[in-house]
PDB file of C-alpha atoms and ligand atoms in Angstrom:
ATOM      1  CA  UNK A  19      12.184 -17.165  96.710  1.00  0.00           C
ATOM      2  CA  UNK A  20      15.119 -17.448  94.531  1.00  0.00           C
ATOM      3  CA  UNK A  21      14.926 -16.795  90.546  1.00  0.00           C
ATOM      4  CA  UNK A  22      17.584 -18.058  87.964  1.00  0.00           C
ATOM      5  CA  UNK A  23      16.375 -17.213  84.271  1.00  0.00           C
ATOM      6  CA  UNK A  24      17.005 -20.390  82.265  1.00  0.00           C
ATOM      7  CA  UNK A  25      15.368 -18.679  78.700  1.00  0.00           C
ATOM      8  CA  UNK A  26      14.872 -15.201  78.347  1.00  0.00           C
ATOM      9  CA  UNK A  27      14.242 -15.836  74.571  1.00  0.00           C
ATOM     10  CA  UNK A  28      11.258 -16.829  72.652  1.00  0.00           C
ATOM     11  CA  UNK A  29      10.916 -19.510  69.149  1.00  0.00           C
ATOM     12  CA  UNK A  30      13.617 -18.037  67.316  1.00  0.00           C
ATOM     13  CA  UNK A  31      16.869 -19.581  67.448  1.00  0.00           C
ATOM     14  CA  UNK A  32      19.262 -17.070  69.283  1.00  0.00           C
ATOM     15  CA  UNK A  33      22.936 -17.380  70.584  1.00  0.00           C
ATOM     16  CA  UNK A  34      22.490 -15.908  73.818  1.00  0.00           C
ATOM     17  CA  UNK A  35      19.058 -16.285  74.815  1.00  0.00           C
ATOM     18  CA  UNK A  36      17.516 -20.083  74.945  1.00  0.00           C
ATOM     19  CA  UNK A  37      13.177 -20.719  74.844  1.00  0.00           C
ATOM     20  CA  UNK A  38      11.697 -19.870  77.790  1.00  0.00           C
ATOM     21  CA  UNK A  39      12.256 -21.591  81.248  1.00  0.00           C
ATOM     22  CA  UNK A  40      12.963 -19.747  84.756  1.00  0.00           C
ATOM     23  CA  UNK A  41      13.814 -21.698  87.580  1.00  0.00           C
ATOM     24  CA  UNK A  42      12.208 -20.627  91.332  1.00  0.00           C
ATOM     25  CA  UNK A  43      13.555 -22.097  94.645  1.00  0.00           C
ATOM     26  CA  UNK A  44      11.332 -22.000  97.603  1.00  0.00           C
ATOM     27  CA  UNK A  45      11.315 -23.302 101.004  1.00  0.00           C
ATOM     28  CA  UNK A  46       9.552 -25.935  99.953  1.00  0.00           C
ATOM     29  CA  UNK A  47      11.598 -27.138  96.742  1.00  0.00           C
ATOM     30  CA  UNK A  48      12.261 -26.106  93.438  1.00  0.00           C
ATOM     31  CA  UNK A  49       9.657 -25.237  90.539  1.00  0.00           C
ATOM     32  CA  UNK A  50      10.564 -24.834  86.423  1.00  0.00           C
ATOM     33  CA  UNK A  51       8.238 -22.142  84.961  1.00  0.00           C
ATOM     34  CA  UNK A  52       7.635 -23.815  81.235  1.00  0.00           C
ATOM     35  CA  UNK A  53      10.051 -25.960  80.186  1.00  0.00           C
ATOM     36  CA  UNK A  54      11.517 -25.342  76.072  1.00  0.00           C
ATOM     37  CA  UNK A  55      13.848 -27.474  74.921  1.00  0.00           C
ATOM     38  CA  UNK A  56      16.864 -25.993  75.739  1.00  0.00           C
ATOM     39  CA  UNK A  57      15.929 -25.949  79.297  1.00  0.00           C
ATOM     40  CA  UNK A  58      17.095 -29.508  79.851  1.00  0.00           C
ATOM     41  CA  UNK A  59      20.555 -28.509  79.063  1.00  0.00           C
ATOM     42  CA  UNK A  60      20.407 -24.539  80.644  1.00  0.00           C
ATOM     43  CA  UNK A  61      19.575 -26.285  83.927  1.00  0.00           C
ATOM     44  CA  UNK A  62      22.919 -28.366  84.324  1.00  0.00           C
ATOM     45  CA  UNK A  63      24.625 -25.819  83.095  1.00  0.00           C
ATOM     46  CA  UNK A  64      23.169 -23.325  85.986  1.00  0.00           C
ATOM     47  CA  UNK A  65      24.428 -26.199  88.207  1.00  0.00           C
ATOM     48  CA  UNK A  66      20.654 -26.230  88.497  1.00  0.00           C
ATOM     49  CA  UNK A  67      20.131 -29.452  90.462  1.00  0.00           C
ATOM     50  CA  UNK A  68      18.172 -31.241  88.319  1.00  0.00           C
ATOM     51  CA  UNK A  69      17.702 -34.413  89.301  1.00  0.00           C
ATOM     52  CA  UNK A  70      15.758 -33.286  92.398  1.00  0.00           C
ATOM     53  CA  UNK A  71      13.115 -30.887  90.886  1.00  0.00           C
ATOM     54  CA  UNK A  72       9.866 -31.137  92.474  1.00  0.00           C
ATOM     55  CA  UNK A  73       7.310 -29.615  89.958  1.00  0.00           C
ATOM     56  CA  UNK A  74       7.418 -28.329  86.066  1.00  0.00           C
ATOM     57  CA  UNK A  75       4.715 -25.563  85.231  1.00  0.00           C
ATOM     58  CA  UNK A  76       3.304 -25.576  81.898  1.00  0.00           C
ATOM     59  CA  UNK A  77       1.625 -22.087  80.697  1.00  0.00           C
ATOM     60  CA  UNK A  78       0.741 -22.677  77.473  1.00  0.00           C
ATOM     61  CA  UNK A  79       1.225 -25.626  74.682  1.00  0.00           C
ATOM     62  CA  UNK A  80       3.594 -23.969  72.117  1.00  0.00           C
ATOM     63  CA  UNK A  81       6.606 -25.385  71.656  1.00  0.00           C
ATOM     64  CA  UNK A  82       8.962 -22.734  73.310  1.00  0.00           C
ATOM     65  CA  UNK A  83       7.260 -23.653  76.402  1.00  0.00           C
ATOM     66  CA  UNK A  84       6.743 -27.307  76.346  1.00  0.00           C
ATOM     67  CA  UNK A  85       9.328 -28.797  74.045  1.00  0.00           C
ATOM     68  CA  UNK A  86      11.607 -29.933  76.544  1.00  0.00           C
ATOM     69  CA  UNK A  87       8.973 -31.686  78.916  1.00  0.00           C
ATOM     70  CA  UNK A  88       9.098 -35.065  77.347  1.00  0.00           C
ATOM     71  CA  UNK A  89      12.685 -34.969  76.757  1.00  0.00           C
ATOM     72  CA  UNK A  90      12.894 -33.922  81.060  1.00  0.00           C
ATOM     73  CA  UNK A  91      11.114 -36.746  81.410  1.00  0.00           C
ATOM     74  CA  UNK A  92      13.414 -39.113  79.129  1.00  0.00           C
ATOM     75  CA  UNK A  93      16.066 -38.228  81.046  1.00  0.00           C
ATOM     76  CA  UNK A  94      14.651 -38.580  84.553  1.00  0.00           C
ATOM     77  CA  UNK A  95      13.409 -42.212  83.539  1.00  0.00           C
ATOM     78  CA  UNK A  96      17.600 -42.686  82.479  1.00  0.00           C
ATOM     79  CA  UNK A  97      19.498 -41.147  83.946  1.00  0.00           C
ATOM     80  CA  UNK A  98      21.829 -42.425  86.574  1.00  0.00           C
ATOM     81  CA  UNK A  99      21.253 -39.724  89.016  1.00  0.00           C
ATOM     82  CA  UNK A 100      17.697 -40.148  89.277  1.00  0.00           C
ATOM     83  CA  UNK A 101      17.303 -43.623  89.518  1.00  0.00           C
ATOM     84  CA  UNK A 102      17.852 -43.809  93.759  1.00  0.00           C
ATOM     85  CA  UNK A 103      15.249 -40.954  93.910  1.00  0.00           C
ATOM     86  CA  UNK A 104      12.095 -41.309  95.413  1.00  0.00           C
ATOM     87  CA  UNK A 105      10.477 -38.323  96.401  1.00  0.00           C
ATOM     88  CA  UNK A 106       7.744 -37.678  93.694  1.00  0.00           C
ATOM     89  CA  UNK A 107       7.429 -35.139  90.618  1.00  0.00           C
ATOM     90  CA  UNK A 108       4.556 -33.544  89.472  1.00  0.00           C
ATOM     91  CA  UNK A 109       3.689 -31.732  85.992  1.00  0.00           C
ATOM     92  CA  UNK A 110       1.166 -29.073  86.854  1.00  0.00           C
ATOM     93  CA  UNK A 111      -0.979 -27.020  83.614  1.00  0.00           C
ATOM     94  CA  UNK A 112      -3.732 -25.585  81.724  1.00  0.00           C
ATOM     95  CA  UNK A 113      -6.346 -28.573  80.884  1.00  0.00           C
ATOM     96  CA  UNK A 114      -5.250 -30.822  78.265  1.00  0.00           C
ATOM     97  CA  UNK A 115      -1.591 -30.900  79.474  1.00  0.00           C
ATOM     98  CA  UNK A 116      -1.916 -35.023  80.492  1.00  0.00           C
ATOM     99  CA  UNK A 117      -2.661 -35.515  76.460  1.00  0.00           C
ATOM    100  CA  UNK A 118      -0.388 -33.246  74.604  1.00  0.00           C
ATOM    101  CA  UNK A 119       2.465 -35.707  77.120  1.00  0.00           C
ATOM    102  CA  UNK A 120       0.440 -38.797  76.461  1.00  0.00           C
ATOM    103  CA  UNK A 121       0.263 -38.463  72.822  1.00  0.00           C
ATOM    104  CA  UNK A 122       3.994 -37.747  72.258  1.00  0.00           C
ATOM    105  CA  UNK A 123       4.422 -40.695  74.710  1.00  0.00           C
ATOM    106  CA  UNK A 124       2.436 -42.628  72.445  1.00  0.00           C
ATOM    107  CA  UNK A 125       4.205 -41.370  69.401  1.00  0.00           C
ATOM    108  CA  UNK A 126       7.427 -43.117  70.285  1.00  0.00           C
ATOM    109  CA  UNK A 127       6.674 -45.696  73.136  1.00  0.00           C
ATOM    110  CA  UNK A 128       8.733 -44.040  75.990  1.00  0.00           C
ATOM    111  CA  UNK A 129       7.045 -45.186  78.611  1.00  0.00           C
ATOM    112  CA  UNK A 130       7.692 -41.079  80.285  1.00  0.00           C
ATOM    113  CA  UNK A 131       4.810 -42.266  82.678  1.00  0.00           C
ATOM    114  CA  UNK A 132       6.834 -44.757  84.500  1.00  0.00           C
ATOM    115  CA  UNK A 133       9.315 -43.101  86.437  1.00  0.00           C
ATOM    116  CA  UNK A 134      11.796 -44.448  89.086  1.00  0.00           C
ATOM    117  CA  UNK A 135      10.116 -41.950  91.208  1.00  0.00           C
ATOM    118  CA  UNK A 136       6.116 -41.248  91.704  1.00  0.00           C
ATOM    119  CA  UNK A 137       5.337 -38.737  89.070  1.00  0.00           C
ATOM    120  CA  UNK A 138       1.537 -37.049  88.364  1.00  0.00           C
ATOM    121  CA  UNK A 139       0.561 -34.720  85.697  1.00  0.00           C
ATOM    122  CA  UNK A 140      -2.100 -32.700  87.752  1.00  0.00           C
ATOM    123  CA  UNK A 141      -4.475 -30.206  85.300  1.00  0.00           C
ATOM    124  CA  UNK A 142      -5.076 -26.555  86.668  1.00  0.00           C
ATOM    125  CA  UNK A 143      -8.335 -24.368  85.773  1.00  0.00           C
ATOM    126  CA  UNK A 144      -8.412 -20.916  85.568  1.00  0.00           C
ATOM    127  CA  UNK A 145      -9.128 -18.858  88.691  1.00  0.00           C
ATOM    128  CA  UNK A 146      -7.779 -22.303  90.339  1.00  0.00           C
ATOM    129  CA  UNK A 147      -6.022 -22.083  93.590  1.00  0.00           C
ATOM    130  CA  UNK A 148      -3.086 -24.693  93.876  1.00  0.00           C
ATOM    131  CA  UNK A 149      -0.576 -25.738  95.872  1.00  0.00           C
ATOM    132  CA  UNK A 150       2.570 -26.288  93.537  1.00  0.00           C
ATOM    133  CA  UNK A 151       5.263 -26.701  96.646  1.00  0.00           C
ATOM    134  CA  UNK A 152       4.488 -27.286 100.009  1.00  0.00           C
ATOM    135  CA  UNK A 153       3.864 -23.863 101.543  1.00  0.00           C
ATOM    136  CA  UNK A 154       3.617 -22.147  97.906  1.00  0.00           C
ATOM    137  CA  UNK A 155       0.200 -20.961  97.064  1.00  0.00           C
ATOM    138  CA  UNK A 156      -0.311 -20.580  93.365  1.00  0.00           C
ATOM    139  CA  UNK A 157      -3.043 -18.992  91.381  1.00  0.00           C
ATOM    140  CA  UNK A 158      -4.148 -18.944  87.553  1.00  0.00           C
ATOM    141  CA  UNK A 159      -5.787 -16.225  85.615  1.00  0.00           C
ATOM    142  CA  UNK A 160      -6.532 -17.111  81.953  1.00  0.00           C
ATOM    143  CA  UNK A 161      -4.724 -15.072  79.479  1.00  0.00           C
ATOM    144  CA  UNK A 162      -5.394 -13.479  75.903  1.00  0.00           C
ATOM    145  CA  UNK A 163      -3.038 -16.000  74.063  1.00  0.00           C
ATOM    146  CA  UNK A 164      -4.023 -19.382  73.074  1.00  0.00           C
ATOM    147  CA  UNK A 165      -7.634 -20.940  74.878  1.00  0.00           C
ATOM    148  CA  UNK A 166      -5.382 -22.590  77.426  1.00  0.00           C
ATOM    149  CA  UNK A 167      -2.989 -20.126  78.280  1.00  0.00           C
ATOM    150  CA  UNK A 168      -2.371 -19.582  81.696  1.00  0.00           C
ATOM    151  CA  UNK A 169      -0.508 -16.472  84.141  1.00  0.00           C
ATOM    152  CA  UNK A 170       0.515 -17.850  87.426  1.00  0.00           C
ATOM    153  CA  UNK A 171       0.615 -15.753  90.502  1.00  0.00           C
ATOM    154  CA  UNK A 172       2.728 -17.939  93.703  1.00  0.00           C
ATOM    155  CA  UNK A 173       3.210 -16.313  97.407  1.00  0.00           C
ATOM    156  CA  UNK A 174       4.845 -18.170 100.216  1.00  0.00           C
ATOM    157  CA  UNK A 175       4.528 -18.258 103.899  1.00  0.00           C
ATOM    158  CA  UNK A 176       5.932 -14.798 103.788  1.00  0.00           C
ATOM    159  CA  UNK A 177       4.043 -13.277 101.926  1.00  0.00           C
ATOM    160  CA  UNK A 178       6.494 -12.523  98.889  1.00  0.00           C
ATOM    161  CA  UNK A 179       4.937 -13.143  95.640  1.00  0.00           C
ATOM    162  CA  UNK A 180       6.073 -13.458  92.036  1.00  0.00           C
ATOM    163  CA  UNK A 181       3.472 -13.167  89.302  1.00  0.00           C
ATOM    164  CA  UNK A 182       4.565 -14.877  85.816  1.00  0.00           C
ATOM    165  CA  UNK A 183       2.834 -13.701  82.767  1.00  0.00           C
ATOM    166  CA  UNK A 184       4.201 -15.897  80.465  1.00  0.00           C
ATOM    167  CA  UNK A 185       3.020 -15.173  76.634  1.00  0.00           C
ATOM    168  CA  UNK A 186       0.038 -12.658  76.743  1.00  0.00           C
ATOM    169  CA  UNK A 187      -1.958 -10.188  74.669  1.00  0.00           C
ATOM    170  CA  UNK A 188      -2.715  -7.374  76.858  1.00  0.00           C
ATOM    171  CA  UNK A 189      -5.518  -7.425  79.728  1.00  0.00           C
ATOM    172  CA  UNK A 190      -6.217  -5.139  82.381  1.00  0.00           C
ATOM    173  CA  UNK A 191      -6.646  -8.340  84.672  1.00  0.00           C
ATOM    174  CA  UNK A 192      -3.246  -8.883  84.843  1.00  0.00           C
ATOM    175  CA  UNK A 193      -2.763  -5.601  86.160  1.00  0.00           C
ATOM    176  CA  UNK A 194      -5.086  -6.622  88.810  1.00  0.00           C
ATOM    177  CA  UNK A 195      -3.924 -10.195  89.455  1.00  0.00           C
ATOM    178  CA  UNK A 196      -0.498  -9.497  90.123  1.00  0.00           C
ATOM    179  CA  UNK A 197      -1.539  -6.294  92.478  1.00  0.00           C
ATOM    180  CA  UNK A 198       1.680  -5.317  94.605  1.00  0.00           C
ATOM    181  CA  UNK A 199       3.592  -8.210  93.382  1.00  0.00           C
ATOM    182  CA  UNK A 200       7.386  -8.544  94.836  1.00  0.00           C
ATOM    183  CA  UNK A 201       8.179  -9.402  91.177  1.00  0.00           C
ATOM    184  CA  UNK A 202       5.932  -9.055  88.018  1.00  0.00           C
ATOM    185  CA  UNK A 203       7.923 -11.066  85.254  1.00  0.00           C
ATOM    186  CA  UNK A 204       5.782 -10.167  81.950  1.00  0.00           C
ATOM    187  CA  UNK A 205       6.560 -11.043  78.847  1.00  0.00           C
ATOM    188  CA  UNK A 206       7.468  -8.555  76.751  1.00  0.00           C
ATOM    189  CA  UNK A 207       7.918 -10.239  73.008  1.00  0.00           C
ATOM    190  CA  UNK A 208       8.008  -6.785  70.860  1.00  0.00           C
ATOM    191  CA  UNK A 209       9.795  -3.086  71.462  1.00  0.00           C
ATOM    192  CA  UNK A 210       6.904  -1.428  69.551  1.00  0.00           C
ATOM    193  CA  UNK A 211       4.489  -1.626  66.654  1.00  0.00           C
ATOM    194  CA  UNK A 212       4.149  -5.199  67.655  1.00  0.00           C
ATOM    195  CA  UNK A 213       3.038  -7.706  64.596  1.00  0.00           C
ATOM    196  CA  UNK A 214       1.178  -9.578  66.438  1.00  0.00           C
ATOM    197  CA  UNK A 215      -1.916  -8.992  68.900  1.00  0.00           C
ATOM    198  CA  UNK A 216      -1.522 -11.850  71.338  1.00  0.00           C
ATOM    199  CA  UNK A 217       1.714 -10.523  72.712  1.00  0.00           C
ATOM    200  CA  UNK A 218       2.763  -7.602  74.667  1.00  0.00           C
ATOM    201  CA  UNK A 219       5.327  -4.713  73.408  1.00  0.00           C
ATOM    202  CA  UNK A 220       6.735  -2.241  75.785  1.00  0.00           C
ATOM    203  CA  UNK A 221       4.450   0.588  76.551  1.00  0.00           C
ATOM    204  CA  UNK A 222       1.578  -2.523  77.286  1.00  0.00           C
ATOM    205  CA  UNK A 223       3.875  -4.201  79.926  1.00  0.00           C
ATOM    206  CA  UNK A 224       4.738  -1.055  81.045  1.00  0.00           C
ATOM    207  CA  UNK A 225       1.020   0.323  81.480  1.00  0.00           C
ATOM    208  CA  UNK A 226       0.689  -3.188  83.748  1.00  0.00           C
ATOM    209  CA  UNK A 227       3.592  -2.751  85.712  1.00  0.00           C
ATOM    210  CA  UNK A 228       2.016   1.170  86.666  1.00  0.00           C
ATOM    211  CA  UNK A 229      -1.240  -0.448  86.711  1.00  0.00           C
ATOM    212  CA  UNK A 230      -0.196  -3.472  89.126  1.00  0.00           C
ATOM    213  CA  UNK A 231       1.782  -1.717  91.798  1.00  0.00           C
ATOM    214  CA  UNK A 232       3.951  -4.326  91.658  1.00  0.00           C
ATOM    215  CA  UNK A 233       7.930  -3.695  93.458  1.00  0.00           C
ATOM    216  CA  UNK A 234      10.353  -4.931  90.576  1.00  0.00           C
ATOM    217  CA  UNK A 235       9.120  -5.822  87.174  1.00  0.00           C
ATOM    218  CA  UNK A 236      11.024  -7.911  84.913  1.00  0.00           C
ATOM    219  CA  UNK A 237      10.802  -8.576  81.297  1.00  0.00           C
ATOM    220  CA  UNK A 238      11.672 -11.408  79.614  1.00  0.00           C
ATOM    221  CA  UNK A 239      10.176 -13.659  76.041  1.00  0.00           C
ATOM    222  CA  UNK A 240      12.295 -10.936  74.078  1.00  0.00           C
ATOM    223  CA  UNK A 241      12.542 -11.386  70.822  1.00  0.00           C
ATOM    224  CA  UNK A 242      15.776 -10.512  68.729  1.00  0.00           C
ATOM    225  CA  UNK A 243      14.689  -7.086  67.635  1.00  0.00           C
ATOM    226  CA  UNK A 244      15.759  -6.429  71.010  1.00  0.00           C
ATOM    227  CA  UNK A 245      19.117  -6.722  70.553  1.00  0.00           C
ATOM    228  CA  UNK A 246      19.668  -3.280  69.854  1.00  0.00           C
ATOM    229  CA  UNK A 247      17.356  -1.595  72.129  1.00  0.00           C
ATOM    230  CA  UNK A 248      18.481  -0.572  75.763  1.00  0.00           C
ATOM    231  CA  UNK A 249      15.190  -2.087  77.384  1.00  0.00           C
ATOM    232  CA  UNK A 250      16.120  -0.620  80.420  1.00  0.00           C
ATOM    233  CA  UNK A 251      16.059   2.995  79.939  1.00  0.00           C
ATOM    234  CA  UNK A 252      13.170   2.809  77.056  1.00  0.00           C
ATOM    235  CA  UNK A 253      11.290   1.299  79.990  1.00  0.00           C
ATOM    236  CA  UNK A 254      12.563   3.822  82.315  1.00  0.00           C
ATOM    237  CA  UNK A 255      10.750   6.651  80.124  1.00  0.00           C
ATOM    238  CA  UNK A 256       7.180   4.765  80.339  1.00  0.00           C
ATOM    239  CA  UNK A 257       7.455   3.798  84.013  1.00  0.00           C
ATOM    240  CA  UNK A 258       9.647   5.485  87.037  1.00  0.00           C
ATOM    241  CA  UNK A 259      10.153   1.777  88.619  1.00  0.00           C
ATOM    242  CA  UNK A 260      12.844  -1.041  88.509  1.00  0.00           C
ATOM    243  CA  UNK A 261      12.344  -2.745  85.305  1.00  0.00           C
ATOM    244  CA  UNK A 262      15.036  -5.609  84.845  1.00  0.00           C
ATOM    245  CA  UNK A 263      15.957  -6.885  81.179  1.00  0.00           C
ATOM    246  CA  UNK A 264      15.799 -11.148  82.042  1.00  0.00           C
ATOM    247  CA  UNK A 265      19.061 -12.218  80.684  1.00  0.00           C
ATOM    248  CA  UNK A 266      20.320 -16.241  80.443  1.00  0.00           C
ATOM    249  CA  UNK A 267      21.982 -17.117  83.522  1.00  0.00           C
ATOM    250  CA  UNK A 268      20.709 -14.000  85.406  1.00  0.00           C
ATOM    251  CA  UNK A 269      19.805 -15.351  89.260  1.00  0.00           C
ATOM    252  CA  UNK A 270      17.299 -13.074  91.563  1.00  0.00           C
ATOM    253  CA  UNK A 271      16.074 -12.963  95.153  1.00  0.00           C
ATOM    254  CA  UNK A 272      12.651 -12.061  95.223  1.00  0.00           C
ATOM    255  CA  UNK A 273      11.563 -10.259  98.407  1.00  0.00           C
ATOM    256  CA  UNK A 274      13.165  -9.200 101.835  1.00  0.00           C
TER     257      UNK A 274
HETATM  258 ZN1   ZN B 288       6.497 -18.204  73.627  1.00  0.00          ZN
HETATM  259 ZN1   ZN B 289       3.053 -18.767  73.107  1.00  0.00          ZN
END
């Protein structure tokens, strides 16, 4: 598997880091992991290609995560270099996904649902095993967030595995769920004295990444307090691992 961070930022406006989106290539396609708004544009301008993404995963409904899905979607139904593709495109998250899309849909009459292409919106429980690409195995764990939220853990034929958080409070599970991943990407919204208790600040992700086992850990959703902080060697002092700061345009193998 191949990782290009899209958006290592969160909600708040920032001039080097966009809303969250990472891109994964795997034998069996390519998959977005959430999809903000800026992610539309961050993918072209990865020379990303686009126009033949398989699969979008949504973790959550805030609008950091989802705010570029119906816009993907206005462009696929437009765009000249989608309209010979067949091959189909599916939308997979929490429960209620289909009607957060539906009723922006609705809102303006775009017709998103008619695609030149087959495209499905398929709804994933928690503890739900799914297969996301063919030969990807992908697993959900419900997270202390919002009710829907959603971590994702995928391994493919080989084994290697990448766990994404995306936004969290802290939970031992997670530890657990992404045991001896090849990469743990966490989010990791605050440095410290964190104002808010459905996110995670560095000495939580850190306790998960010593908790988990896991090989690399990476930590992206960082908000701008961050700018002045060398993540890397504060994260260094909690944990003696490889802990990577996600960074726009930053690309990844994950595994042998
Ligand atoms: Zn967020
Ligand atoms: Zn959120």
């Amino acid at each position: 598997m191949r990782l290009t961070v899209l958006g290592s930022g969160t909600s708040v406006p920032h001039p080097r880091r966009s809303a969250s989106a990472h891109w994964v290539e795997a034998e069996g396609g390519t998959l977005l992991l959430d999809c903000s708004g800026p992610a539309v544009h961050r993918m072209a301008e990865e020379n990303c290609d686009w126009a033949a993404l398989d699969a979008v995963w949504v973790s959550h409904f805030h609008l950091d995560h989802v705010g570029g899905l119906a816009p993907l979607l206005f462009g696929t139904k437009h765009a000249p270099q989608t309209k010979g593709r067949r091959k189909p495109f599916t939308v997979f998250g929490p429960r209620g996904t289909e009607r957060l899309l539906r009723r922006f849909d609705e809102a303006g009459g775009y017709q998103l649902f008619e695609q030149p292409f087959p495209f499905e919106v398929r709804e994933v429980a928690p503890r739900a095993e799914f297969e996301p690409l063919p030969g990807l195995r992908g697993m959900t764990l419900s997270t202390p967030h919002t009710s829907e939220s959603l971590a994702l853990r995928l391994t493919d034929r080989q084994g290697t595995s990448l766990v994404y958080t995306s936004d969290t409070g802290f939970t031992e599970a997670l530890a657990g769920f992404a045991r001896a991943a090849d990469l743990f990407l966490l989010e990791c919204s605050f440095f410290r004295s964190k104002p808010v208790k459905l996110h995670l600040e560095l000495s939580e992700a850190m306790e998960l990444a010593r908790l988990s086992g896991a090989r690399r850990v990476m930590l992206s959703h960082l908000y701008p307090e961050w700018d002045d902080v060398n993540l890397a060697a504060e994260a260094q002092r909690l944990w003696d691992g490889e802990t990577i700061e996600a960074r726009d345009g930053l690309r990844l193998k994950i595994g042998e």
